[in-house]
Coordinates of C-alpha atoms in Angstrom, one line a residue:
X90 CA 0.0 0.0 0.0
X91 CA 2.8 2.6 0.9
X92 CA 4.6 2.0 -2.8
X93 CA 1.3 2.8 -4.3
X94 CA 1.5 6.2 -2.4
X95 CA 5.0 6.3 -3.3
X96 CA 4.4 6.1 -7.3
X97 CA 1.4 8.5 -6.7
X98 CA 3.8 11.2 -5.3
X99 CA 6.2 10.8 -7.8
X100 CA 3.3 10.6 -11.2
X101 CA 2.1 14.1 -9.4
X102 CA 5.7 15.6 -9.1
X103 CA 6.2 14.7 -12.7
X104 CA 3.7 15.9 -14.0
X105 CA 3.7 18.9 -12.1
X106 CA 7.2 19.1 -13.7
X107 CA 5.9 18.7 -17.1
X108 CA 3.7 21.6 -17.0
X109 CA 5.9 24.3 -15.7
X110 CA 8.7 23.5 -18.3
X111 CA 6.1 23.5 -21.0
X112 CA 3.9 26.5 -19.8
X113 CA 8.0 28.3 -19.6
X114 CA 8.9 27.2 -23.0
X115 CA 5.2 28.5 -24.2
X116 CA 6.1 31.9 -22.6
X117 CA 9.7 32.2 -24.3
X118 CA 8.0 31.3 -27.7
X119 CA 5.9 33.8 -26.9
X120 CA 8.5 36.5 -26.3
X121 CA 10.7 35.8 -29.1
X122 CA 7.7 36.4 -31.5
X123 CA 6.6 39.8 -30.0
X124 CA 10.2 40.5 -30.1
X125 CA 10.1 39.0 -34.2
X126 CA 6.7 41.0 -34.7
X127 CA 8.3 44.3 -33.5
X128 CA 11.0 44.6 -36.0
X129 CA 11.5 47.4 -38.0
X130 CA 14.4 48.6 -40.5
X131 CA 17.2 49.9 -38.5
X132 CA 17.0 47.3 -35.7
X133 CA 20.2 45.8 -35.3
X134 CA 19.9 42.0 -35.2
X135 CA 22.3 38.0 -35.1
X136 CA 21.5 35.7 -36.9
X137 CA 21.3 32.2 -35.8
X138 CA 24.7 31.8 -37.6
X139 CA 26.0 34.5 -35.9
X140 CA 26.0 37.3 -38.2
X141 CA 25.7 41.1 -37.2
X142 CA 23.3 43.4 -39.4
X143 CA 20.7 45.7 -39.9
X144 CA 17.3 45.6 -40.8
X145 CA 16.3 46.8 -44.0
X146 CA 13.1 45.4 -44.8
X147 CA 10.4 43.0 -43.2
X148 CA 7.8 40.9 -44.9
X149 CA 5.2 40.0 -42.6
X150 CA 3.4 38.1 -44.9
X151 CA 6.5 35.6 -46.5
X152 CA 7.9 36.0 -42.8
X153 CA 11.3 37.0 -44.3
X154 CA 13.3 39.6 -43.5
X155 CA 15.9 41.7 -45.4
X156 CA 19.4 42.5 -43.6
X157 CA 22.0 45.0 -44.8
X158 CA 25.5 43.7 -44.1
X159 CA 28.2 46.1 -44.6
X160 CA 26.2 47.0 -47.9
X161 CA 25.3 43.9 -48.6
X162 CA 21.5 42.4 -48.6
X163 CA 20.5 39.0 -47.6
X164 CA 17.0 38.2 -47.5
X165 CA 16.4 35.4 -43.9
X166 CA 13.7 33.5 -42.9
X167 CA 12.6 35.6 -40.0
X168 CA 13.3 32.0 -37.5
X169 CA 16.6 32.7 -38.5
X170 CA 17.1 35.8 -36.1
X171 CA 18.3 34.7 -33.0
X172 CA 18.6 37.9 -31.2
X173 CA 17.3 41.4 -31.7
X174 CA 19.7 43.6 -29.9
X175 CA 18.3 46.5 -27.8
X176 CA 18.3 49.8 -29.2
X177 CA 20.7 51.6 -26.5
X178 CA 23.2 48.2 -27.0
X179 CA 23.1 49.5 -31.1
X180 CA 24.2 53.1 -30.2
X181 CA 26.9 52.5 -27.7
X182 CA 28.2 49.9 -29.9
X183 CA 28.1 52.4 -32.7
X184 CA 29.8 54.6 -30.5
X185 CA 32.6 52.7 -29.5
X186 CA 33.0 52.2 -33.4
X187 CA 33.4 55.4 -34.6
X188 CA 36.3 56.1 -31.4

C-alpha cells in the first residue's frame, strides 16, 4: 500500500514538472515572436549563424526579413534571427566604433 503512495507522489511531481517546463517554453516562444513581430528597418539583429546586421526590410506576410550587411543584402527567414539587440546596445556599440 505505501509504494502505491509512493508512485502516486512521484506521477504528481512529474507531471507537475511537465507543466511548468512546457507552460515556460510557451512563454519564451511567446516573447521571441513579440520580439520578431516588432522589428522594423534599422533594428540591429544576429542571426542564428551569428552574423551582425541591420534591418532593412520585413515581410510579414513571406515571414522573411531583409538584412543590410556592410552593404550587402540578404534576405532570412525571419526564425533565423536569434537575437534582436536592444536599441541603446546598437548606439553604444556604434559609439565605440566610430572612437
Amino acid at each position: 500500500m505505501e509504494s502505491q503512495y509512493t508512485f502516486l507522489i512521484i506521477l504528481v511531481a512529474m507531471v507537475g514538472l511537465m507543466f511548468f517546463t512546457q507552460r515556460s517554453q510557451k512563454k519564451q516562444a511567446q516573447k521571441r515572436m513579440e520580439s520578431l513581430n516588432k522589428l522594423q528597418k534599422g533594428y540591429e539583429v544576429i542571426t542564428i549563424g551569428g552574423l551582425y546586421g541591420t534591418v532593412d526590410e520585413v515581410d510579414t506576410e513571406k515571414k522573411t526579413i531583409v538584412l543590410d550587411v556592410d552593404g550587402v543584402y540578404l534576405t532570412f527567414e525571419l526564425a533565423a534571427i536569434k537575437t534582436v539587440l536592444p536599441l541603446k546596445e546598437t548606439a553604444s556599440l556604434e559609439g565605440a566604433i566610430e572612437k
